[in-house]
Amino acid sequence: EVQLVESGGGLVQAGGSLRLSCAASGYPFRDYGITWFRRAPGDERVGFACINIYDGFTAYDDSVKGRFTISSDSAKNTVYLQMDSLKPEDTAVYYCARSWGCSGDYFGGDYWGQGTQVTVSS
């Protein structure tokens, strides 16, 4: 069964850093992409970054570009999201999802993790 598990969330101060992990299992890891989504209080879940595992291509929304970085470790079937220069507006539940690809045109997914809470204080 396809499973994705996020971890690494927590409470940080504005300007701080946090690294999230997305551990994937139950499918050929390198055959798919991973997309990160987040849902802020009162808002819909929106995608903001993705990675193609097979070639390492990454794409970012302007809201996080230059501050967040995606990487992958195929030996661990894990994708990481390094978040720097965090802002209070980054406060959200963060999800990873298996995606059909990563092109920068659209963020989508078919299997989802349970989410991990990120809270950025001012």
mmCIF file of C-alpha atoms in Angstrom:
data_model
loop_
_atom_site.group_PDB
_atom_site.id
_atom_site.type_symbol
_atom_site.label_atom_id
_atom_site.label_comp_id
_atom_site.label_asym_id
_atom_site.label_seq_id
_atom_site.Cartn_x
_atom_site.Cartn_y
_atom_site.Cartn_z
ATOM 1 C CA GLU A 1 0.000 0.000 0.000
ATOM 2 C CA VAL A 2 1.224 3.479 -0.835
ATOM 3 C CA GLN A 3 2.095 5.395 2.304
ATOM 4 C CA LEU A 4 3.562 8.829 2.895
ATOM 5 C CA VAL A 5 4.459 10.073 6.347
ATOM 6 C CA GLU A 6 5.444 13.651 7.133
ATOM 7 C CA SER A 7 7.502 14.570 10.149
ATOM 8 C CA GLY A 8 9.586 17.429 11.486
ATOM 9 C CA GLY A 9 6.964 20.074 12.131
ATOM 10 C CA GLY A 10 6.950 22.234 15.203
ATOM 11 C CA LEU A 11 6.992 25.739 16.611
ATOM 12 C CA VAL A 12 9.689 28.158 15.455
ATOM 13 C CA GLN A 13 10.260 31.888 15.631
ATOM 14 C CA ALA A 14 10.071 34.133 12.594
ATOM 15 C CA GLY A 15 13.348 34.038 10.713
ATOM 16 C CA GLY A 16 14.120 30.547 11.921
ATOM 17 C CA SER A 17 14.502 27.273 10.063
ATOM 18 C CA LEU A 18 12.874 23.877 10.051
ATOM 19 C CA ARG A 19 13.357 20.702 8.028
ATOM 20 C CA LEU A 20 10.422 18.473 7.155
ATOM 21 C CA SER A 21 10.680 14.878 6.007
ATOM 22 C CA CYS A 22 8.379 12.841 3.794
ATOM 23 C CA ALA A 23 8.965 9.099 4.015
ATOM 24 C CA ALA A 24 7.416 7.171 1.127
ATOM 25 C CA SER A 25 6.746 3.462 0.751
ATOM 26 C CA GLY A 26 4.647 1.005 -1.219
ATOM 27 C CA TYR A 27 5.593 2.108 -4.732
ATOM 28 C CA PRO A 28 8.657 2.592 -6.956
ATOM 29 C CA PHE A 29 9.993 5.753 -5.387
ATOM 30 C CA ARG A 30 11.929 6.960 -8.417
ATOM 31 C CA ASP A 31 8.982 6.577 -10.807
ATOM 32 C CA TYR A 32 7.003 9.441 -9.278
ATOM 33 C CA GLY A 33 7.376 12.936 -7.987
ATOM 34 C CA ILE A 34 6.658 14.341 -4.563
ATOM 35 C CA THR A 35 4.731 17.564 -4.087
ATOM 36 C CA TRP A 36 4.489 19.604 -0.912
ATOM 37 C CA PHE A 37 1.192 21.224 0.006
ATOM 38 C CA ARG A 38 0.127 23.354 2.918
ATOM 39 C CA ARG A 39 -3.156 24.461 4.419
ATOM 40 C CA ALA A 40 -3.219 27.634 6.459
ATOM 41 C CA PRO A 41 -6.059 28.305 8.911
ATOM 42 C CA GLY A 42 -9.191 29.195 6.965
ATOM 43 C CA ASP A 43 -7.597 28.506 3.577
ATOM 44 C CA GLU A 44 -7.643 25.698 1.057
ATOM 45 C CA ARG A 45 -4.776 23.282 0.675
ATOM 46 C CA VAL A 46 -2.355 24.592 -1.930
ATOM 47 C CA GLY A 47 0.748 23.131 -3.509
ATOM 48 C CA PHE A 48 3.948 25.134 -3.393
ATOM 49 C CA ALA A 49 6.877 22.886 -4.321
ATOM 50 C CA CYS A 50 7.631 19.607 -6.049
ATOM 51 C CA ILE A 51 10.481 17.364 -7.102
ATOM 52 C CA ASN A 52 10.937 14.707 -9.773
ATOM 53 C CA ILE A 53 12.861 11.951 -8.047
ATOM 54 C CA TYR A 54 14.320 10.441 -11.202
ATOM 55 C CA ASP A 55 16.096 13.582 -12.401
ATOM 56 C CA GLY A 56 15.969 15.924 -9.422
ATOM 57 C CA PHE A 57 13.996 18.653 -11.181
ATOM 58 C CA THR A 58 12.354 21.000 -8.691
ATOM 59 C CA ALA A 59 9.774 23.750 -8.912
ATOM 60 C CA TYR A 60 8.642 26.316 -6.365
ATOM 61 C CA ASP A 61 5.843 28.783 -5.968
ATOM 62 C CA ASP A 62 6.934 32.397 -5.642
ATOM 63 C CA SER A 63 5.742 32.437 -2.048
ATOM 64 C CA VAL A 64 8.564 30.098 -0.998
ATOM 65 C CA LYS A 65 11.163 30.380 -3.750
ATOM 66 C CA GLY A 66 14.540 31.336 -2.352
ATOM 67 C CA ARG A 67 13.553 30.289 1.170
ATOM 68 C CA PHE A 68 12.540 26.623 0.824
ATOM 69 C CA THR A 69 14.583 23.845 -0.755
ATOM 70 C CA ILE A 70 13.492 20.323 -1.717
ATOM 71 C CA SER A 71 15.880 17.397 -1.808
ATOM 72 C CA SER A 72 15.577 13.617 -1.934
ATOM 73 C CA ASP A 73 17.414 10.580 -0.640
ATOM 74 C CA SER A 74 16.499 7.598 -2.782
ATOM 75 C CA ALA A 75 18.282 5.192 -0.431
ATOM 76 C CA LYS A 76 15.807 6.184 2.279
ATOM 77 C CA ASN A 77 12.800 6.781 -0.010
ATOM 78 C CA THR A 78 12.562 10.175 1.629
ATOM 79 C CA VAL A 79 12.053 13.739 0.439
ATOM 80 C CA TYR A 80 13.134 16.664 2.578
ATOM 81 C CA LEU A 81 11.888 20.230 2.706
ATOM 82 C CA GLN A 82 14.380 22.671 4.165
ATOM 83 C CA MET A 83 12.551 25.818 5.243
ATOM 84 C CA ASP A 84 14.599 28.926 6.005
ATOM 85 C CA SER A 85 13.655 32.525 6.782
ATOM 86 C CA LEU A 86 10.285 31.378 8.035
ATOM 87 C CA LYS A 87 7.477 33.898 8.306
ATOM 88 C CA PRO A 88 4.284 33.843 10.380
ATOM 89 C CA GLU A 89 2.359 33.490 7.115
ATOM 90 C CA ASP A 90 4.057 30.110 6.625
ATOM 91 C CA THR A 91 2.027 28.749 9.541
ATOM 92 C CA ALA A 92 0.048 25.806 8.180
ATOM 93 C CA VAL A 93 -0.359 22.066 8.162
ATOM 94 C CA TYR A 94 2.182 20.719 5.685
ATOM 95 C CA TYR A 95 1.472 17.660 3.562
ATOM 96 C CA CYS A 96 3.462 15.662 1.072
ATOM 97 C CA ALA A 97 1.788 13.850 -1.803
ATOM 98 C CA ARG A 98 2.823 11.439 -4.506
ATOM 99 C CA SER A 99 2.556 13.263 -7.797
ATOM 100 C CA TRP A 100 2.430 12.251 -11.434
ATOM 101 C CA GLY A 101 5.259 14.637 -12.217
ATOM 102 C CA CYS A 102 6.794 17.995 -11.460
ATOM 103 C CA SER A 103 6.803 20.634 -14.168
ATOM 104 C CA GLY A 104 6.123 23.887 -12.340
ATOM 105 C CA ASP A 105 2.824 24.344 -14.177
ATOM 106 C CA TYR A 106 0.590 22.521 -11.708
ATOM 107 C CA PHE A 107 0.863 20.985 -8.238
ATOM 108 C CA GLY A 108 -1.129 17.791 -7.756
ATOM 109 C CA GLY A 109 -1.124 14.460 -5.958
ATOM 110 C CA ASP A 110 -2.917 11.137 -5.678
ATOM 111 C CA TYR A 111 -1.741 9.811 -2.286
ATOM 112 C CA TRP A 112 -1.277 11.974 0.770
ATOM 113 C CA GLY A 113 0.387 11.920 4.129
ATOM 114 C CA GLN A 114 -1.305 12.814 7.382
ATOM 115 C CA GLY A 115 0.266 16.252 7.622
ATOM 116 C CA THR A 116 2.561 17.909 10.126
ATOM 117 C CA GLN A 117 1.898 21.225 11.850
ATOM 118 C CA VAL A 118 4.286 24.128 11.345
ATOM 119 C CA THR A 119 3.727 27.197 13.494
ATOM 120 C CA VAL A 120 5.839 30.324 13.062
ATOM 121 C CA SER A 121 5.571 32.851 15.859
ATOM 122 C CA SER A 122 6.162 36.567 15.495
#
